[in-house]
Amino acid sequence: MTRLFNDPADFADEATDGFVAANERWVRKVHGGVARATTSPDGTVAVVIGGGSGHYPAFGGLVGPGLAAGAAMGNLFASPSAQQVAGVARASEHGGGVLLSYGNYAGDVLNFDAAARTLEADGIPVRTVRVTDDVVSAPADRAQERRGIAGDLCVFKVAGAAAEQGRSLDEVTAVAERANDRTRSFGVAFSGCSLPGADEPLFTVPEGRMAIGMGIHGERGIDETDVPTADGLAELLVSRLLDELPDGVTLDGENGARVVPILNGLGSVKYEELFVVYRSVQQRLADAGVVIVEPEVGELVTSFDMAGVSLTLFWLDDELEELWAAPADTPAYRKGGAVPQERVDPSTVEADAEGVAIGAASDGSRAVGEQAAAGFAAVRALLDEHADELGRIDAVAGDGDHGIGMQRGAHAADAAATGAVTAGAGVGSVLRIAADAWSDKAGGTSGAIWGAALEALGRVLGDDERPSAATVQSAVHAAAEAVLAFGATVGDKTMVDALVPFDEVLRARIDAGASLADAWADAVSAAREAADATASLVPKMGRARTHAEQAVGTPDPGAVSFALIVETLAP
């Protein structure tokens, strides 16, 4: 369990502050994460990596010459927000464009893609490579759906080395894509991890048993078996990965295929244990006719305090081998003799952009803006009360971060809404400013979704007049459309399962002439009933999809939190 923390909600931010303080030679703090403390030549591609916190040395520990230019770092196990990713990218880029690379998780995809659109609108060329190395998370014919785990390091390393050589954005992207195509990983766990302040781990494994195929966000495995000997574990890991070779790789060549093995500890397995396992891993690979090249054994992509091990096989060609061997100098990963770099001049670093501008508003709109701010305060109190329960529901088949993510988002939105009201904002501006704060601080899938929903609400309500019941209904429908644009449909076991019935009932009752209060109450009942009914559904999107059957019998946390929020807003 995690023993050393202050307020659990501040853990990731405080850990980042301490990391930067301890590693000022390599990194500096920027909005959303860290960037290199050293300069790069003009025209250099910036490789920007990232994901949730809790995986050290990924992601901040891999920032430095020869590897990443910056790392966007979200809350524990939650993707960074689009604002955080864009902030890190702007602080890291040098005119050669930006390559965004990260593990293939729903929240990361939503937020990194949104950041890419923002950067491109600002004239910064962007490419994206999602890491998909986890062979257990989807079959080979759907490899694009797989999660990114310890194979992150392989993709980040060759991309960073290619950028350091001065290659173009398209060239750096091409080698990163090839590295991803030639990387396979497989992991096991002996116990789950515990988030700061949590009384229980996100999942448990019976004594003497081992979970097979878990993720790196506290997701439980897809199967379970007795704990083998070290040699037995090596056999399991190697045989599974040799069963699926990348295109063009064979084991019967005259000179033998070349591979980088990475035996990765997930947080609580000791280095000596890893070495015992690696001894057998290398022997089994050699027996299969594989040539070992510059292996890595240690903690490279962790899952907080999880007791687990993963094996990655990175299959090389001549170019990838050269890039893998190239120098790198970061806080947590060093190779060869890195070229000394000039430090960034703090006086040349641009300050963070100002927030949303507040325009003129009618008295009626300002009055409703005050009501909206009161609503955010009520939602903040609600989520403070229910954060642990929402996290428990999420941990059944996900990563347990929904409660704390929603809590962080609500706290930020509450503060932002209060500030907007004090500045004289109308309801539309209050909601848009709160939307930006919510998505920025919450991160993850829920942050992106609630940010989009609140922005749509504010856009429709506007600042010009006091909104009517029909206008409120239209705004709710716009919010629903914004959420549906992320791709989920009714039946996928997401927030959408409660949102759509809420929208439909609200619209029907308003069209029938009901008051907003009565229509809202009926819509709340529909949302609560629909949220409860998600317990019988099999998840088809997000991290829970990998552990679909385990989610049956538990309602979707996003649907539950939505129903709670609209019920709280009813008064």
XYZ file of C-alpha atoms in Angstrom:
571
model
C 0.000 0.000 0.000
C 0.966 3.656 -0.372
C 2.097 5.086 2.957
C 3.533 8.526 2.251
C 1.117 11.168 1.004
C -0.675 14.355 2.066
C -4.024 14.983 0.401
C -4.505 12.075 -2.061
C -6.018 14.462 -4.607
C -2.732 16.436 -4.639
C -0.435 13.399 -4.808
C 0.375 13.512 -8.536
C 1.023 17.264 -8.536
C 3.249 17.069 -5.462
C 5.138 14.086 -6.885
C 5.799 16.072 -10.065
C 7.078 19.027 -8.046
C 9.456 16.772 -6.137
C 10.600 15.006 -9.307
C 11.459 18.319 -10.955
C 13.252 19.569 -7.854
C 15.389 16.425 -7.805
C 16.160 16.461 -11.545
C 16.660 20.071 -12.569
C 19.665 19.029 -14.662
C 17.279 17.370 -17.123
C 13.766 18.790 -16.740
C 11.769 21.914 -15.969
C 8.140 22.125 -14.972
C 5.680 23.438 -17.561
C 1.895 23.494 -17.681
C 0.807 19.879 -17.924
C 4.051 18.123 -17.086
C 7.741 18.581 -17.806
C 9.958 19.626 -20.708
C 13.680 19.403 -21.237
C 15.796 21.848 -19.284
C 18.197 21.884 -22.240
C 17.831 23.354 -25.708
C 17.651 21.635 -29.104
C 18.616 23.008 -32.526
C 15.952 24.901 -34.426
C 13.984 22.559 -36.660
C 14.331 19.550 -34.348
C 11.270 17.332 -34.012
C 9.868 17.333 -30.464
C 8.900 13.857 -29.270
C 6.227 14.459 -26.630
C 5.151 11.429 -24.624
C 2.773 11.031 -21.739
C -0.016 9.380 -19.847
C -1.227 9.079 -16.292
C 1.064 9.350 -13.306
C 1.915 6.241 -11.308
C 4.173 4.653 -13.941
C 7.585 6.107 -13.057
C 10.044 6.274 -14.745
C 7.464 6.693 -17.476
C 6.821 9.360 -18.383
C 8.769 12.268 -16.896
C 11.812 10.123 -16.157
C 12.314 9.591 -19.909
C 12.713 13.272 -20.804
C 16.183 14.349 -21.902
C 18.654 14.384 -24.795
C 18.282 11.342 -27.028
C 14.797 10.530 -25.812
C 11.671 12.630 -25.177
C 11.491 16.414 -25.434
C 8.606 16.597 -22.982
C 6.116 14.508 -21.040
C 2.476 15.325 -20.330
C 1.628 13.849 -16.930
C -1.969 13.338 -15.837
C -3.355 12.398 -12.480
C -2.768 8.876 -11.153
C -3.757 6.424 -13.901
C -5.687 9.173 -15.740
C -4.638 10.588 -19.068
C -3.409 14.182 -19.155
C -5.962 16.681 -20.405
C -5.836 18.164 -23.896
C -4.705 21.444 -22.320
C -1.848 19.690 -20.535
C -0.677 17.897 -23.682
C -0.820 21.097 -25.728
C 1.003 23.002 -22.992
C 3.871 20.506 -22.888
C 4.069 20.374 -26.684
C 4.306 24.165 -26.995
C 7.042 24.267 -24.346
C 8.966 21.474 -26.108
C 8.748 22.232 -29.824
C 11.567 23.900 -31.801
C 10.030 24.440 -35.224
C 10.335 20.872 -36.505
C 6.861 19.755 -35.499
C 5.676 17.470 -32.729
C 5.343 13.696 -32.536
C 2.846 12.667 -29.858
C 3.344 9.114 -28.617
C 1.507 7.342 -25.823
C -0.134 4.084 -24.774
C -3.387 3.265 -26.572
C -6.023 4.005 -23.918
C -9.384 5.702 -24.519
C -8.725 8.775 -22.382
C -5.274 9.302 -23.849
C -6.618 9.005 -27.391
C -9.365 11.568 -26.719
C -7.073 14.103 -25.083
C -3.956 13.723 -27.240
C -6.091 13.913 -30.402
C -7.810 17.060 -29.106
C -4.410 18.567 -28.314
C -3.185 17.690 -31.812
C -6.107 19.585 -33.344
C -5.363 22.616 -31.162
C -1.666 22.598 -32.066
C -2.349 22.200 -35.773
C -4.780 25.122 -35.625
C -1.856 27.127 -34.240
C 0.303 26.133 -37.203
C 2.367 23.419 -35.457
C 2.648 20.184 -37.521
C 1.702 17.124 -35.452
C 1.913 13.372 -35.960
C 0.759 10.631 -33.573
C 1.990 7.099 -32.825
C -0.027 5.054 -30.325
C 1.785 2.180 -28.660
C -0.084 -1.150 -28.970
C 2.293 -3.822 -27.661
C 0.141 -5.767 -25.143
C -0.676 -9.068 -26.856
C -3.323 -10.046 -24.288
C -5.562 -7.004 -24.692
C -6.798 -7.848 -28.216
C -6.157 -10.577 -30.826
C -3.540 -10.101 -33.528
C -6.137 -9.317 -36.205
C -7.254 -6.344 -34.064
C -3.787 -5.235 -32.986
C -4.749 -1.571 -33.384
C -7.028 -2.000 -30.325
C -4.257 -3.265 -28.049
C -2.998 -1.398 -24.970
C 0.421 0.136 -24.661
C 2.467 -1.162 -21.725
C 6.247 -1.535 -21.319
C 6.726 -1.423 -25.089
C 6.317 2.342 -24.698
C 10.048 2.544 -24.028
C 10.984 0.968 -27.386
C 8.883 3.380 -29.405
C 9.889 6.452 -27.406
C 13.596 5.554 -27.556
C 13.901 5.107 -31.321
C 11.742 8.173 -31.993
C 13.870 10.285 -29.667
C 17.086 9.038 -31.234
C 15.796 9.762 -34.750
C 14.762 13.278 -33.694
C 18.207 13.831 -32.135
C 19.765 12.988 -35.527
C 17.815 15.837 -37.104
C 15.395 13.715 -39.116
C 12.129 15.190 -40.385
C 8.777 14.773 -38.652
C 7.617 12.197 -41.207
C 10.871 10.243 -40.871
C 10.693 10.210 -37.071
C 7.068 9.104 -37.254
C 7.908 6.289 -39.680
C 10.571 4.735 -37.451
C 8.318 5.059 -34.388
C 5.515 3.261 -36.243
C 7.899 0.508 -37.314
C 9.164 0.124 -33.755
C 5.590 -0.240 -32.525
C 4.815 -2.825 -35.220
C 7.820 -4.886 -34.092
C 7.167 -4.762 -30.324
C 5.210 -7.341 -28.287
C 4.640 -7.483 -24.497
C 2.977 -9.816 -22.005
C 2.608 -9.368 -18.225
C 1.581 -11.091 -14.999
C 0.771 -9.850 -11.492
C 0.925 -11.331 -7.999
C -0.993 -8.502 -6.317
C -2.800 -5.311 -7.242
C -1.694 -1.755 -6.565
C -3.185 0.720 -4.077
C -3.813 4.371 -4.842
C -2.861 6.941 -2.156
C -5.489 7.038 0.559
C -7.192 3.824 -0.577
C -7.879 1.162 2.051
C -7.819 -1.686 -0.459
C -5.854 -2.482 -3.619
C -7.598 -2.077 -6.976
C -7.707 -5.861 -7.276
C -6.472 -8.853 -5.313
C -4.978 -12.168 -6.316
C -5.442 -15.210 -4.043
C -2.374 -16.384 -2.155
C -0.247 -18.623 -4.351
C -1.998 -17.501 -7.539
C -0.939 -15.183 -10.373
C -3.038 -12.918 -12.621
C -2.227 -13.208 -16.317
C -2.495 -10.342 -18.770
C -3.131 -7.377 -16.473
C -2.688 -3.784 -17.616
C -0.545 -1.049 -16.104
C -3.401 0.951 -14.553
C -4.393 -1.494 -11.884
C -6.563 -3.498 -14.299
C -6.904 -7.070 -13.148
C -5.741 -9.927 -15.367
C -7.877 -11.826 -17.851
C -6.926 -15.209 -16.386
C -5.350 -16.729 -13.286
C -2.987 -19.606 -12.530
C -0.722 -20.933 -9.778
C 2.493 -18.980 -9.236
C 5.230 -20.876 -11.096
C 8.947 -21.040 -10.399
C 11.139 -18.330 -11.920
C 12.010 -20.708 -14.744
C 8.347 -21.530 -15.196
C 7.467 -17.853 -15.471
C 10.231 -17.334 -18.041
C 8.822 -20.214 -20.080
C 5.309 -18.726 -19.946
C 6.443 -15.252 -20.983
C 8.817 -16.328 -23.751
C 6.583 -18.984 -25.276
C 3.589 -16.641 -25.464
C 5.594 -13.928 -27.208
C 7.309 -16.315 -29.617
C 3.856 -17.518 -30.654
C 3.276 -14.148 -32.345
C 6.158 -12.772 -34.374
C 5.954 -9.507 -36.328
C 5.714 -9.674 -40.102
C 9.092 -10.451 -41.619
C 10.600 -11.945 -38.451
C 11.487 -15.641 -38.550
C 13.397 -17.884 -36.163
C 14.927 -20.135 -38.811
C 17.221 -17.613 -40.471
C 20.916 -18.346 -40.895
C 22.031 -15.560 -38.574
C 19.036 -15.549 -36.227
C 16.528 -12.787 -35.594
C 17.771 -9.954 -33.364
C 15.714 -8.854 -30.385
C 15.846 -6.507 -27.402
C 14.301 -8.260 -24.381
C 12.947 -5.934 -21.671
C 12.068 -7.624 -18.379
C 10.070 -4.977 -16.571
C 9.191 -4.840 -12.890
C 5.810 -3.278 -12.203
C 6.620 -1.762 -8.820
C 7.179 -4.293 -6.036
C 9.193 -7.159 -7.526
C 12.835 -6.880 -6.462
C 15.646 -6.523 -8.981
C 17.245 -9.743 -7.770
C 14.046 -11.631 -8.579
C 14.000 -10.071 -12.034
C 17.574 -11.189 -12.650
C 16.687 -14.766 -11.688
C 13.856 -14.724 -14.221
C 15.931 -12.980 -16.895
C 18.628 -15.653 -16.654
C 16.067 -18.150 -17.917
C 14.467 -15.726 -20.402
C 17.774 -15.191 -22.178
C 18.545 -18.912 -22.263
C 15.165 -19.746 -23.789
C 15.510 -17.049 -26.407
C 18.996 -18.311 -27.276
C 17.654 -21.856 -27.542
C 15.098 -20.559 -30.046
C 17.882 -19.161 -32.213
C 17.374 -15.520 -31.254
C 20.280 -13.061 -31.042
C 20.043 -10.874 -27.911
C 20.859 -7.157 -28.342
C 21.305 -4.704 -25.432
C 18.625 -6.061 -23.068
C 17.037 -4.109 -20.211
C 16.082 -5.493 -16.795
C 14.492 -3.244 -14.180
C 11.588 -0.926 -13.469
C 10.859 0.950 -16.691
C 7.053 1.248 -16.886
C 5.503 0.556 -13.481
C 2.013 0.413 -12.021
C 2.517 2.194 -8.720
C 3.137 -0.569 -6.136
C 1.881 -3.545 -8.145
C 3.782 -6.797 -7.667
C 4.136 -7.887 -11.270
C 6.452 -8.566 -14.197
C 6.163 -8.057 -17.939
C 8.367 -9.194 -20.806
C 8.735 -7.123 -23.962
C 10.408 -8.357 -27.130
C 11.492 -5.598 -29.521
C 12.434 -7.194 -32.849
C 15.149 -5.188 -34.604
C 16.232 -4.362 -38.112
C 19.497 -2.547 -38.893
C 18.028 0.941 -38.534
C 16.100 0.203 -35.349
C 19.192 -1.390 -33.805
C 21.228 1.747 -34.529
C 18.557 3.958 -32.958
C 18.146 1.703 -29.925
C 21.913 1.882 -29.286
C 22.107 5.678 -29.730
C 23.024 7.803 -26.673
C 20.325 8.994 -24.283
C 20.592 10.965 -21.062
C 17.466 11.288 -18.914
C 16.736 11.157 -15.179
C 15.882 7.455 -15.265
C 17.335 6.046 -18.499
C 20.843 6.552 -19.823
C 22.707 4.932 -22.661
C 26.079 5.708 -24.193
C 27.720 9.114 -24.012
C 25.102 11.795 -24.541
C 26.257 15.073 -26.101
C 26.299 17.953 -23.565
C 23.393 20.331 -24.080
C 22.931 24.038 -23.440
C 20.381 24.851 -20.748
C 17.159 26.685 -21.572
C 17.270 30.405 -20.739
C 14.272 30.953 -18.405
C 13.818 34.499 -19.737
C 12.925 33.117 -23.180
C 10.179 30.804 -21.916
C 6.693 32.087 -22.691
C 4.160 32.335 -19.858
C 1.003 30.245 -19.946
C -1.800 31.689 -22.055
C -4.540 33.698 -20.398
C -7.898 32.093 -19.647
C -11.183 32.533 -21.504
C -12.144 36.157 -22.061
C -15.348 37.380 -20.401
C -17.599 39.539 -22.566
C -20.770 41.490 -21.974
C -23.775 39.699 -20.489
C -27.402 40.516 -19.681
C -28.580 40.746 -16.095
C -30.780 37.696 -16.631
C -27.851 35.637 -17.937
C -25.663 36.737 -15.024
C -28.383 35.665 -12.574
C -28.484 32.191 -14.123
C -24.675 32.191 -14.122
C -24.843 32.572 -10.334
C -27.203 29.580 -10.218
C -24.766 27.607 -12.361
C -21.912 28.447 -9.977
C -24.057 27.272 -7.058
C -24.666 24.080 -9.017
C -20.937 23.474 -9.387
C -20.503 23.952 -5.645
C -23.214 21.344 -5.024
C -21.609 18.925 -7.503
C -18.246 19.407 -5.840
C -19.732 18.457 -2.451
C -21.537 15.496 -4.034
C -18.370 14.109 -5.608
C -16.367 14.618 -2.432
C -18.927 12.373 -0.754
C -19.067 9.724 -3.490
C -15.477 9.694 -4.843
C -14.474 6.511 -3.010
C -17.588 4.612 -4.079
C -17.208 5.680 -7.710
C -13.578 4.565 -7.580
C -14.608 1.198 -6.164
C -17.117 0.664 -8.969
C -14.531 1.678 -11.560
C -11.940 -0.723 -10.116
C -14.133 -3.769 -10.826
C -13.097 -3.796 -14.480
C -11.171 -0.548 -14.906
C -8.447 1.348 -13.112
C -10.296 2.844 -10.146
C -9.620 6.500 -10.992
C -13.134 7.669 -11.939
C -13.993 9.027 -8.500
C -10.819 11.010 -7.974
C -10.854 12.264 -11.575
C -14.424 13.527 -11.268
C -13.583 15.041 -7.895
C -10.600 16.949 -9.311
C -12.671 18.160 -12.245
C -15.516 19.364 -10.046
C -13.183 21.204 -7.675
C -11.522 23.006 -10.593
C -14.857 23.832 -12.245
C -16.280 25.138 -8.961
C -13.341 27.494 -8.473
C -13.426 28.628 -12.096
C -17.179 29.243 -12.060
C -16.923 31.261 -8.871
C -14.206 33.406 -10.406
C -16.226 33.900 -13.593
C -19.303 35.026 -11.655
C -17.195 37.462 -9.639
C -15.943 38.904 -12.940
C -19.537 39.444 -14.129
C -19.851 36.535 -16.575
C -23.138 35.364 -18.004
C -24.175 31.724 -17.766
C -22.643 30.779 -21.112
C -19.220 32.091 -20.138
C -19.488 30.558 -16.654
C -20.096 27.145 -18.192
C -17.385 27.454 -20.851
C -14.791 28.607 -18.313
C -15.790 25.796 -15.960
C -15.628 23.318 -18.868
C -12.032 24.271 -19.618
C -11.064 23.968 -15.942
C -12.847 20.620 -15.513
C -11.239 18.988 -18.536
C -7.805 20.397 -17.692
C -7.698 19.196 -14.090
C -9.681 15.964 -14.382
C -7.887 14.560 -17.418
C -8.808 11.063 -18.507
C -11.865 10.096 -20.505
C -14.276 11.680 -18.046
C -12.417 14.986 -18.172
C -12.609 15.154 -21.955
C -16.282 14.152 -21.989
C -17.459 16.519 -19.248
C -15.403 19.340 -20.727
C -17.092 18.864 -24.102
C -20.560 18.575 -22.538
C -20.190 21.725 -20.432
C -18.737 23.681 -23.356
C -21.769 22.732 -25.482
C -24.141 23.756 -22.696
C -22.471 27.137 -22.402
C -22.347 27.682 -26.148
C -26.095 27.201 -26.526
C -27.148 29.095 -23.401
C -24.952 32.090 -24.220
C -24.694 35.362 -22.318
C -27.357 37.471 -24.030
C -30.543 36.601 -22.158
C -32.047 34.547 -19.394
C -32.535 31.089 -20.961
C -36.017 29.629 -21.239
C -36.904 26.012 -20.493
C -36.759 25.290 -24.224
C -33.284 26.814 -24.453
C -32.086 24.708 -21.527
C -33.458 21.605 -23.243
C -31.670 22.556 -26.467
C -28.441 23.067 -24.519
C -28.749 19.649 -22.866
C -29.316 18.083 -26.292
C -26.205 19.837 -27.628
C -24.249 18.470 -24.677
C -25.529 14.976 -25.422
C -24.507 15.336 -29.071
C -21.029 16.459 -27.993
C -20.626 13.354 -25.836
C -22.012 11.030 -28.521
C -19.399 12.431 -30.912
C -16.749 10.543 -28.932
C -18.156 7.325 -30.391
C -20.118 5.560 -27.634
C -23.716 4.501 -28.201
C -26.493 3.301 -25.919
C -25.659 -0.228 -24.793
C -21.879 0.228 -24.697
C -21.963 0.595 -20.887
C -20.808 4.189 -20.623
C -22.152 7.535 -19.424
C -24.150 7.641 -22.667
C -26.535 4.977 -21.316
C -27.800 7.466 -18.716
C -27.287 10.664 -20.725
C -29.429 9.725 -23.724
C -32.544 8.765 -21.696
C -32.129 11.955 -19.672
C -31.998 14.031 -22.868
C -34.941 12.221 -24.473
C -37.249 12.485 -21.460
C -36.338 16.137 -20.843
C -37.111 17.000 -24.446
C -40.404 15.086 -24.482
C -41.650 16.659 -21.259
C -40.637 20.219 -22.254
C -42.298 19.746 -25.659
C -45.435 18.598 -23.813
C -45.537 21.866 -21.867
C -44.111 20.723 -18.518
C -42.164 23.154 -16.375
C -38.382 22.837 -16.372
C -38.449 21.614 -12.755
C -40.982 18.864 -13.479
C -39.336 17.856 -16.740
C -35.910 17.724 -15.062
C -37.240 15.537 -12.231
C -38.710 13.047 -14.716
C -35.479 13.040 -16.715
C -33.500 12.363 -13.520
C -35.662 9.313 -12.817
C -34.975 8.010 -16.325
C -31.223 8.584 -15.921
C -31.095 6.797 -12.566
C -33.051 3.827 -13.874
C -30.804 3.607 -16.940
C -27.635 3.921 -14.841
C -28.761 1.066 -12.589
C -29.573 -1.030 -15.659
C -25.974 -0.788 -16.913
C -25.100 -3.446 -14.327
C -26.355 -6.105 -16.734
C -24.399 -4.781 -19.717
C -21.044 -5.923 -21.104
C -18.685 -2.949 -21.685
C -17.750 -2.327 -25.310
C -15.537 0.735 -24.945
C -12.651 1.955 -22.771
C -10.387 -0.024 -20.450
C -13.264 -2.100 -19.074
C -13.702 -3.671 -22.530
C -10.664 -5.887 -21.948
C -12.256 -7.305 -18.771
C -15.813 -7.281 -20.070
C -17.276 -10.247 -18.200
C -15.933 -9.031 -14.852
C -17.964 -5.832 -15.246
C -21.289 -7.661 -15.502
C -23.220 -7.157 -12.260
C -21.683 -3.731 -11.552
C -23.111 -0.498 -12.987
C -20.979 1.779 -15.126
C -19.314 4.483 -12.978
C -19.744 7.148 -15.657
C -23.470 6.504 -15.897
C -23.804 6.439 -12.111
C -21.924 9.720 -11.632
C -24.002 11.383 -14.367
C -27.252 10.340 -12.680
C -25.993 11.581 -9.314
C -24.996 14.940 -10.777
C -28.241 15.703 -12.597
C -30.184 14.666 -9.475
C -28.086 17.064 -7.382
C -28.726 19.885 -9.854
C -32.511 19.432 -9.779
C -33.206 21.970 -6.976
